[in-house]
Amino acid sequence: MPDSLNTLIRAVEDANSSILLQEAVKNLAAARLEGAIPTLIAALSYNNPGAAVAAVDGLIQIGEPAVPSLLELLDMHNYTARSWAIRTLAGIGDPRGLVTLLGAATADFALSVRRAAAKGLGMMKWHWFPEELLEIAQAEAMEALLFVAQEDEEWVVRYSAIVGLQFLANAIAVSHPDWRSQILSNFEQIAAKEESWPVRARVLMAQQELQKTATIPTQDTDNRPSPLSSMDWQKIMEELYGRKGQERLVFAEGDPRRYEQLAVAIAQHSDE
Amino acid sequence: MYRHLSEGTGNRKQEQKVENAANIQDDNQLTVEQAIANLQGEDLGLRVYAAWWLGRFRVDAPEAIDVLIQALEDEDDRTNAGGYPLRRNAARALGKLGEQRAVPSLIKALECSDFYVREAAAQSLEMLGDSSSIPRLIELLNDQVPGTLPAPEPPQLAQPFDAIIEALGTLGASDAIPIIQEFLDHPVPRIQYAAARAMYQLTSESTAGYNQYGDRLIHALAQDDLQLRRAVLSDLGAIGYLPAAEAIADTLAENSLKLISLKGLLEKQLQPTKPEDLSPGAIKVMQLMDALL
């Protein structure tokens, strides 16, 4: 219904008060139309938190088609808009956001960004990843989340990392039961030394949830096929490699040969 | 305690600017010794910043407490209208440092002619949790403290009623119930909410209508004014009012503030249970929090 889309967009453009703008963005977001993407993305830059929250929700609902524009927004200098864009990428779980989220969860200046990225790392659309890249991506996500859950100075970021780890533990329950056990034993250590009651309570809830689902791995409800091209995967792999390379300077780990094989594998995947 | 960041008075905004600037710069540019020295130095700007800095980084060394208590009597730093910027920052810092030794000086600061010094002193006395300040706070609420009227820097109000009422609620001043009750109808909404919050804290659960005070705050979350919604989020977090959980999650405000508010609810749910038990209320609050991350 392009007419209604136009009406909804015009309402956003014409809003002359903060409350009207919030309402208009909320209504536009609720329509879940791809044509709304540019207007919703613009709303991330308005410095109106109510409108931004509504726009983030709407963009997450629209999902993957919004990702290229979001990645573009990340390059810009408006810090507030940037942080909303990262939050949106985290909510969508698109693999093209993976490396951005790894960096944001562990090192972003704003705690609201670290917290959104941490949850997002646990909830990536893992079923879109090619098998060879999946293992590296999940290992990176787990390492980052275990770090954040124990080292971040803000309770809410640690809380969020626990949420991310719970989802990740579920996602790898079949493919990597050993990693799952590693997450669970980390939970025990965290519960023992964590100062914040809310974080400890969230660890407890994660342990209970994981026990419940121990035998029934939950399937991702979103079964749409990956829209990503081999170019996208190539780029993600190179970014991951670059990140691993930086870490190697410090930790002396990571095997570049693994990435050579991966490069070949991904090239062979090319648009079947 | 994010509440001071969200309200419209110029002095609070200025404090936020200082806070933002300091976050962007290197947090460790001052040393404890340097801050203590600056607080006693010639440069008035450095003094005000040092007082804020000692509070921000929770420097509770005895010498820091001493100089901050001295700064509550500062006469050098005056605004054109007669306000005391250094005293304001010193009073705020002392609340964050958890040192009971500061209580008598903060009670004295409730007599200050500067509205914002009285406000900061009331907030800090609330944080320190010392009930010896209750009689003086009640007198101030009743406009019975000489020298505080008329305020040389009058905002719209004679007294920082919301800060005083919140302190009385947190300190468990049940003697103040009849006076606080009158503020439920105060023309300034923020003060009404402070009164509702305090009444919730001060009335016993067995009282009929106990929940009406919490419910009043839930209704306030539907206000059009973002600043007010933020203040109410803080109030609901402070009292840990579980029936507000969904309304908190749904209100139009920053997720960060909603999460802090819900954290207050969650902590209240965790208090009475054994650590290995999660009450249904705690689980519900965490599910709402998960969705706001």
PDB file of N, CA, C and O in Angstrom, chain A residues 19 22-23 26 49-50 53 87 109 111-112 115-116 119 155-156 159-160 163 196-198 201-202 204-205 208-209, chain B residues 23 224 226 229-230 252-256 259 263 266-267 270-271 275-278 283 286-287 289-293:
ATOM      1  N   ILE A  19       6.865  14.759  20.825  1.00  0.00           N
ATOM      2  CA  ILE A  19       5.916  13.671  21.069  1.00  0.00           C
ATOM      3  C   ILE A  19       5.250  13.223  19.764  1.00  0.00           C
ATOM      4  O   ILE A  19       5.051  12.027  19.528  1.00  0.00           O
ATOM      5  N   GLN A  22       7.773  11.070  17.895  1.00  0.00           N
ATOM      6  CA  GLN A  22       7.815   9.718  18.446  1.00  0.00           C
ATOM      7  C   GLN A  22       6.659   8.877  17.926  1.00  0.00           C
ATOM      8  O   GLN A  22       6.840   7.741  17.506  1.00  0.00           O
ATOM      9  N   GLU A  23       5.474   9.468  17.979  1.00  0.00           N
ATOM     10  CA  GLU A  23       4.291   8.733  17.544  1.00  0.00           C
ATOM     11  C   GLU A  23       4.376   8.385  16.061  1.00  0.00           C
ATOM     12  O   GLU A  23       4.077   7.259  15.651  1.00  0.00           O
ATOM     13  N   LYS A  26       6.854   5.686  15.432  1.00  0.00           N
ATOM     14  CA  LYS A  26       6.294   4.433  15.942  1.00  0.00           C
ATOM     15  C   LYS A  26       5.309   3.837  14.925  1.00  0.00           C
ATOM     16  O   LYS A  26       5.345   2.638  14.633  1.00  0.00           O
ATOM     17  N   PRO A  49      15.321  10.228  21.800  1.00  0.00           N
ATOM     18  CA  PRO A  49      15.430   8.814  22.192  1.00  0.00           C
ATOM     19  C   PRO A  49      14.165   8.019  21.932  1.00  0.00           C
ATOM     20  O   PRO A  49      14.243   6.863  21.507  1.00  0.00           O
ATOM     21  N   GLY A  50      13.003   8.620  22.161  1.00  0.00           N
ATOM     22  CA  GLY A  50      11.751   7.897  21.934  1.00  0.00           C
ATOM     23  C   GLY A  50      11.626   7.488  20.483  1.00  0.00           C
ATOM     24  O   GLY A  50      11.303   6.346  20.153  1.00  0.00           O
ATOM     25  N   VAL A  53      14.257   4.737  19.609  1.00  0.00           N
ATOM     26  CA  VAL A  53      13.884   3.403  20.085  1.00  0.00           C
ATOM     27  C   VAL A  53      12.857   2.783  19.134  1.00  0.00           C
ATOM     28  O   VAL A  53      12.977   1.618  18.729  1.00  0.00           O
ATOM     29  N   ARG A  87      23.195  -0.884  17.727  1.00  0.00           N
ATOM     30  CA  ARG A  87      22.129  -1.574  18.464  1.00  0.00           C
ATOM     31  C   ARG A  87      21.182  -2.297  17.492  1.00  0.00           C
ATOM     32  O   ARG A  87      20.723  -3.400  17.758  1.00  0.00           O
ATOM     33  N   PHE A 109      33.124   2.826  23.731  1.00  0.00           N
ATOM     34  CA  PHE A 109      33.131   3.813  24.808  1.00  0.00           C
ATOM     35  C   PHE A 109      31.794   3.831  25.565  1.00  0.00           C
ATOM     36  O   PHE A 109      31.760   4.001  26.786  1.00  0.00           O
ATOM     37  N   LEU A 111      28.423   2.413  27.217  1.00  0.00           N
ATOM     38  CA  LEU A 111      27.970   1.140  27.779  1.00  0.00           C
ATOM     39  C   LEU A 111      26.707   0.640  27.097  1.00  0.00           C
ATOM     40  O   LEU A 111      26.486  -0.561  27.007  1.00  0.00           O
ATOM     41  N   SER A 112      25.866   1.569  26.589  1.00  0.00           N
ATOM     42  CA  SER A 112      24.647   1.106  25.925  1.00  0.00           C
ATOM     43  C   SER A 112      24.990   0.337  24.644  1.00  0.00           C
ATOM     44  O   SER A 112      24.276  -0.583  24.257  1.00  0.00           O
ATOM     45  N   ARG A 115      26.504  -3.137  25.699  1.00  0.00           N
ATOM     46  CA  ARG A 115      25.475  -4.062  26.184  1.00  0.00           C
ATOM     47  C   ARG A 115      24.646  -4.605  25.018  1.00  0.00           C
ATOM     48  O   ARG A 115      24.364  -5.802  24.965  1.00  0.00           O
ATOM     49  N   ALA A 116      24.315  -3.763  24.043  1.00  0.00           N
ATOM     50  CA  ALA A 116      23.536  -4.249  22.900  1.00  0.00           C
ATOM     51  C   ALA A 116      24.371  -5.218  22.067  1.00  0.00           C
ATOM     52  O   ALA A 116      23.871  -6.244  21.598  1.00  0.00           O
ATOM     53  N   LYS A 119      24.635  -8.820  23.693  1.00  0.00           N
ATOM     54  CA  LYS A 119      23.462  -9.666  23.461  1.00  0.00           C
ATOM     55  C   LYS A 119      23.436 -10.108  21.994  1.00  0.00           C
ATOM     56  O   LYS A 119      23.177 -11.270  21.688  1.00  0.00           O
ATOM     57  N   TRP A 155      27.693  -3.323  35.437  1.00  0.00           N
ATOM     58  CA  TRP A 155      26.883  -4.511  35.712  1.00  0.00           C
ATOM     59  C   TRP A 155      26.003  -4.879  34.518  1.00  0.00           C
ATOM     60  O   TRP A 155      25.846  -6.049  34.190  1.00  0.00           O
ATOM     61  N   VAL A 156      25.440  -3.848  33.852  1.00  0.00           N
ATOM     62  CA  VAL A 156      24.445  -4.149  32.824  1.00  0.00           C
ATOM     63  C   VAL A 156      25.103  -4.766  31.585  1.00  0.00           C
ATOM     64  O   VAL A 156      24.484  -5.554  30.867  1.00  0.00           O
ATOM     65  N   TYR A 159      25.721  -8.338  32.590  1.00  0.00           N
ATOM     66  CA  TYR A 159      24.396  -8.976  32.524  1.00  0.00           C
ATOM     67  C   TYR A 159      24.082  -9.371  31.082  1.00  0.00           C
ATOM     68  O   TYR A 159      23.665 -10.491  30.787  1.00  0.00           O
ATOM     69  N   SER A 160      24.316  -8.428  30.180  1.00  0.00           N
ATOM     70  CA  SER A 160      24.004  -8.666  28.778  1.00  0.00           C
ATOM     71  C   SER A 160      24.883  -9.782  28.188  1.00  0.00           C
ATOM     72  O   SER A 160      24.420 -10.582  27.375  1.00  0.00           O
ATOM     73  N   VAL A 163      23.392 -13.035  29.001  1.00  0.00           N
ATOM     74  CA  VAL A 163      22.277 -13.328  28.089  1.00  0.00           C
ATOM     75  C   VAL A 163      22.843 -13.848  26.760  1.00  0.00           C
ATOM     76  O   VAL A 163      22.373 -14.862  26.225  1.00  0.00           O
ATOM     77  N   SER A 196      27.464  -8.097  41.713  1.00  0.00           N
ATOM     78  CA  SER A 196      26.137  -7.543  41.468  1.00  0.00           C
ATOM     79  C   SER A 196      25.072  -8.638  41.572  1.00  0.00           C
ATOM     80  O   SER A 196      25.124  -9.638  40.861  1.00  0.00           O
ATOM     81  N   TRP A 197      24.106  -8.413  42.436  1.00  0.00           N
ATOM     82  CA  TRP A 197      23.024  -9.391  42.596  1.00  0.00           C
ATOM     83  C   TRP A 197      22.257  -9.628  41.303  1.00  0.00           C
ATOM     84  O   TRP A 197      21.968 -10.777  40.960  1.00  0.00           O
ATOM     85  N   PRO A 198      21.883  -8.574  40.599  1.00  0.00           N
ATOM     86  CA  PRO A 198      21.140  -8.822  39.354  1.00  0.00           C
ATOM     87  C   PRO A 198      21.932  -9.679  38.361  1.00  0.00           C
ATOM     88  O   PRO A 198      21.344 -10.532  37.691  1.00  0.00           O
ATOM     89  N   ALA A 201      21.827 -13.235  39.582  1.00  0.00           N
ATOM     90  CA  ALA A 201      20.495 -13.806  39.348  1.00  0.00           C
ATOM     91  C   ALA A 201      20.344 -14.204  37.880  1.00  0.00           C
ATOM     92  O   ALA A 201      19.768 -15.249  37.563  1.00  0.00           O
ATOM     93  N   ARG A 202      20.909 -13.383  36.990  1.00  0.00           N
ATOM     94  CA  ARG A 202      20.790 -13.703  35.564  1.00  0.00           C
ATOM     95  C   ARG A 202      21.613 -14.936  35.207  1.00  0.00           C
ATOM     96  O   ARG A 202      21.215 -15.745  34.349  1.00  0.00           O
ATOM     97  N   LEU A 204      22.072 -17.432  37.216  1.00  0.00           N
ATOM     98  CA  LEU A 204      21.249 -18.521  37.727  1.00  0.00           C
ATOM     99  C   LEU A 204      20.129 -18.864  36.735  1.00  0.00           C
ATOM    100  O   LEU A 204      19.869 -20.032  36.433  1.00  0.00           O
ATOM    101  N   MET A 205      19.493 -17.816  36.217  1.00  0.00           N
ATOM    102  CA  MET A 205      18.413 -18.061  35.262  1.00  0.00           C
ATOM    103  C   MET A 205      18.956 -18.739  34.007  1.00  0.00           C
ATOM    104  O   MET A 205      18.338 -19.667  33.478  1.00  0.00           O
ATOM    105  N   GLN A 208      19.536 -22.365  34.694  1.00  0.00           N
ATOM    106  CA  GLN A 208      18.277 -23.117  34.743  1.00  0.00           C
ATOM    107  C   GLN A 208      17.693 -23.320  33.339  1.00  0.00           C
ATOM    108  O   GLN A 208      17.234 -24.401  32.998  1.00  0.00           O
ATOM    109  N   GLU A 209      17.732 -22.269  32.533  1.00  0.00           N
ATOM    110  CA  GLU A 209      17.196 -22.375  31.170  1.00  0.00           C
ATOM    111  C   GLU A 209      17.983 -23.409  30.364  1.00  0.00           C
ATOM    112  O   GLU A 209      17.415 -24.191  29.596  1.00  0.00           O
TER     113      GLU A 209
ATOM    114  N   ASN B  23      34.482  12.558  31.246  1.00  0.00           N
ATOM    115  CA  ASN B  23      34.484  11.200  30.694  1.00  0.00           C
ATOM    116  C   ASN B  23      35.274  11.136  29.409  1.00  0.00           C
ATOM    117  O   ASN B  23      35.897  10.135  29.101  1.00  0.00           O
ATOM    118  N   ASP B 224       3.249  13.120  29.310  1.00  0.00           N
ATOM    119  CA  ASP B 224       3.875  13.546  28.059  1.00  0.00           C
ATOM    120  C   ASP B 224       5.306  14.036  28.230  1.00  0.00           C
ATOM    121  O   ASP B 224       6.081  14.052  27.285  1.00  0.00           O
ATOM    122  N   LEU B 226       9.021  13.994  29.026  1.00  0.00           N
ATOM    123  CA  LEU B 226      10.096  12.996  29.149  1.00  0.00           C
ATOM    124  C   LEU B 226      10.857  13.140  30.468  1.00  0.00           C
ATOM    125  O   LEU B 226      11.176  12.141  31.117  1.00  0.00           O
ATOM    126  N   ARG B 229       8.909  11.507  33.149  1.00  0.00           N
ATOM    127  CA  ARG B 229       8.930  10.040  33.053  1.00  0.00           C
ATOM    128  C   ARG B 229      10.259   9.494  33.581  1.00  0.00           C
ATOM    129  O   ARG B 229      10.300   8.474  34.265  1.00  0.00           O
ATOM    130  N   ARG B 230      11.326  10.211  33.253  1.00  0.00           N
ATOM    131  CA  ARG B 230      12.640   9.772  33.761  1.00  0.00           C
ATOM    132  C   ARG B 230      12.682   9.811  35.286  1.00  0.00           C
ATOM    133  O   ARG B 230      13.179   8.882  35.931  1.00  0.00           O
ATOM    134  N   LEU B 252       8.048   5.476  27.142  1.00  0.00           N
ATOM    135  CA  LEU B 252       8.986   6.023  26.155  1.00  0.00           C
ATOM    136  C   LEU B 252      10.099   6.757  26.880  1.00  0.00           C
ATOM    137  O   LEU B 252       9.942   7.892  27.313  1.00  0.00           O
ATOM    138  N   ALA B 253      11.238   6.077  27.021  1.00  0.00           N
ATOM    139  CA  ALA B 253      12.420   6.689  27.632  1.00  0.00           C
ATOM    140  C   ALA B 253      13.607   5.823  27.242  1.00  0.00           C
ATOM    141  O   ALA B 253      13.432   4.750  26.653  1.00  0.00           O
ATOM    142  N   GLU B 254      14.795   6.273  27.564  1.00  0.00           N
ATOM    143  CA  GLU B 254      15.990   5.525  27.212  1.00  0.00           C
ATOM    144  C   GLU B 254      15.984   4.153  27.883  1.00  0.00           C
ATOM    145  O   GLU B 254      15.649   4.035  29.060  1.00  0.00           O
ATOM    146  N   ASN B 255      16.411   3.143  27.146  1.00  0.00           N
ATOM    147  CA  ASN B 255      16.485   1.806  27.745  1.00  0.00           C
ATOM    148  C   ASN B 255      17.403   1.782  28.971  1.00  0.00           C
ATOM    149  O   ASN B 255      17.167   1.033  29.906  1.00  0.00           O
ATOM    150  N   SER B 256      18.453   2.595  28.948  1.00  0.00           N
ATOM    151  CA  SER B 256      19.373   2.595  30.089  1.00  0.00           C
ATOM    152  C   SER B 256      18.630   2.928  31.380  1.00  0.00           C
ATOM    153  O   SER B 256      18.854   2.294  32.414  1.00  0.00           O
ATOM    154  N   LEU B 259      16.337   0.108  32.401  1.00  0.00           N
ATOM    155  CA  LEU B 259      17.078  -1.021  32.966  1.00  0.00           C
ATOM    156  C   LEU B 259      17.472  -0.749  34.418  1.00  0.00           C
ATOM    157  O   LEU B 259      17.405  -1.639  35.264  1.00  0.00           O
ATOM    158  N   LYS B 263      16.195  -2.830  37.513  1.00  0.00           N
ATOM    159  CA  LYS B 263      17.178  -3.410  38.427  1.00  0.00           C
ATOM    160  C   LYS B 263      16.724  -3.207  39.867  1.00  0.00           C
ATOM    161  O   LYS B 263      16.877  -4.098  40.710  1.00  0.00           O
ATOM    162  N   LEU B 266      14.149  -5.778  40.521  1.00  0.00           N
ATOM    163  CA  LEU B 266      14.759  -7.113  40.618  1.00  0.00           C
ATOM    164  C   LEU B 266      15.449  -7.290  41.972  1.00  0.00           C
ATOM    165  O   LEU B 266      15.290  -8.329  42.622  1.00  0.00           O
ATOM    166  N   GLU B 267      16.172  -6.281  42.403  1.00  0.00           N
ATOM    167  CA  GLU B 267      16.879  -6.392  43.680  1.00  0.00           C
ATOM    168  C   GLU B 267      15.900  -6.617  44.825  1.00  0.00           C
ATOM    169  O   GLU B 267      16.167  -7.409  45.725  1.00  0.00           O
ATOM    170  N   LEU B 270      14.960 -10.144  44.896  1.00  0.00           N
ATOM    171  CA  LEU B 270      16.011 -11.083  45.299  1.00  0.00           C
ATOM    172  C   LEU B 270      16.243 -11.052  46.800  1.00  0.00           C
ATOM    173  O   LEU B 270      16.680 -12.022  47.378  1.00  0.00           O
ATOM    174  N   GLN B 271      15.930  -9.931  47.433  1.00  0.00           N
ATOM    175  CA  GLN B 271      16.242  -9.790  48.857  1.00  0.00           C
ATOM    176  C   GLN B 271      15.740 -10.968  49.700  1.00  0.00           C
ATOM    177  O   GLN B 271      16.537 -11.597  50.370  1.00  0.00           O
ATOM    178  N   PRO B 275      19.519 -17.421  47.552  1.00  0.00           N
ATOM    179  CA  PRO B 275      20.122 -17.148  46.249  1.00  0.00           C
ATOM    180  C   PRO B 275      19.783 -18.191  45.181  1.00  0.00           C
ATOM    181  O   PRO B 275      19.705 -17.849  44.004  1.00  0.00           O
ATOM    182  N   GLU B 276      19.567 -19.410  45.558  1.00  0.00           N
ATOM    183  CA  GLU B 276      19.326 -20.434  44.535  1.00  0.00           C
ATOM    184  C   GLU B 276      17.880 -20.428  44.027  1.00  0.00           C
ATOM    185  O   GLU B 276      17.563 -21.101  43.054  1.00  0.00           O
ATOM    186  N   ASP B 277      17.025 -19.658  44.701  1.00  0.00           N
ATOM    187  CA  ASP B 277      15.630 -19.579  44.258  1.00  0.00           C
ATOM    188  C   ASP B 277      15.392 -18.286  43.498  1.00  0.00           C
ATOM    189  O   ASP B 277      15.774 -17.222  43.949  1.00  0.00           O
ATOM    190  N   LEU B 278      14.756 -18.383  42.368  1.00  0.00           N
ATOM    191  CA  LEU B 278      14.342 -17.181  41.661  1.00  0.00           C
ATOM    192  C   LEU B 278      12.823 -17.122  41.732  1.00  0.00           C
ATOM    193  O   LEU B 278      12.149 -18.050  41.288  1.00  0.00           O
ATOM    194  N   ILE B 283      11.990 -13.552  37.741  1.00  0.00           N
ATOM    195  CA  ILE B 283      12.127 -14.063  36.368  1.00  0.00           C
ATOM    196  C   ILE B 283      11.422 -13.135  35.383  1.00  0.00           C
ATOM    197  O   ILE B 283      11.964 -12.803  34.326  1.00  0.00           O
ATOM    198  N   MET B 286      13.524 -10.063  34.842  1.00  0.00           N
ATOM    199  CA  MET B 286      14.701 -10.339  34.003  1.00  0.00           C
ATOM    200  C   MET B 286      14.310 -10.522  32.537  1.00  0.00           C
ATOM    201  O   MET B 286      15.030 -10.088  31.641  1.00  0.00           O
ATOM    202  N   GLN B 287      13.159 -11.135  32.299  1.00  0.00           N
ATOM    203  CA  GLN B 287      12.723 -11.273  30.900  1.00  0.00           C
ATOM    204  C   GLN B 287      12.482  -9.901  30.269  1.00  0.00           C
ATOM    205  O   GLN B 287      12.845  -9.660  29.115  1.00  0.00           O
ATOM    206  N   MET B 289      13.967  -7.156  31.226  1.00  0.00           N
ATOM    207  CA  MET B 289      15.290  -6.536  31.082  1.00  0.00           C
ATOM    208  C   MET B 289      16.004  -7.066  29.844  1.00  0.00           C
ATOM    209  O   MET B 289      16.623  -6.299  29.093  1.00  0.00           O
ATOM    210  N   ASP B 290      15.921  -8.381  29.637  1.00  0.00           N
ATOM    211  CA  ASP B 290      16.584  -8.991  28.468  1.00  0.00           C
ATOM    212  C   ASP B 290      16.157  -8.291  27.177  1.00  0.00           C
ATOM    213  O   ASP B 290      16.972  -8.053  26.294  1.00  0.00           O
ATOM    214  N   ALA B 291      14.867  -7.970  27.104  1.00  0.00           N
ATOM    215  CA  ALA B 291      14.340  -7.380  25.873  1.00  0.00           C
ATOM    216  C   ALA B 291      14.800  -5.933  25.684  1.00  0.00           C
ATOM    217  O   ALA B 291      14.672  -5.389  24.599  1.00  0.00           O
ATOM    218  N   LEU B 292      15.317  -5.316  26.730  1.00  0.00           N
ATOM    219  CA  LEU B 292      15.732  -3.910  26.637  1.00  0.00           C
ATOM    220  C   LEU B 292      17.226  -3.747  26.396  1.00  0.00           C
ATOM    221  O   LEU B 292      17.715  -2.632  26.262  1.00  0.00           O
ATOM    222  N   LEU B 293      17.957  -4.834  26.353  1.00  0.00           N
ATOM    223  CA  LEU B 293      19.409  -4.732  26.227  1.00  0.00           C
ATOM    224  C   LEU B 293      19.786  -4.203  24.852  1.00  0.00           C
ATOM    225  O   LEU B 293      20.799  -3.574  24.684  1.00  0.00           O
TER     226      LEU B 293
END
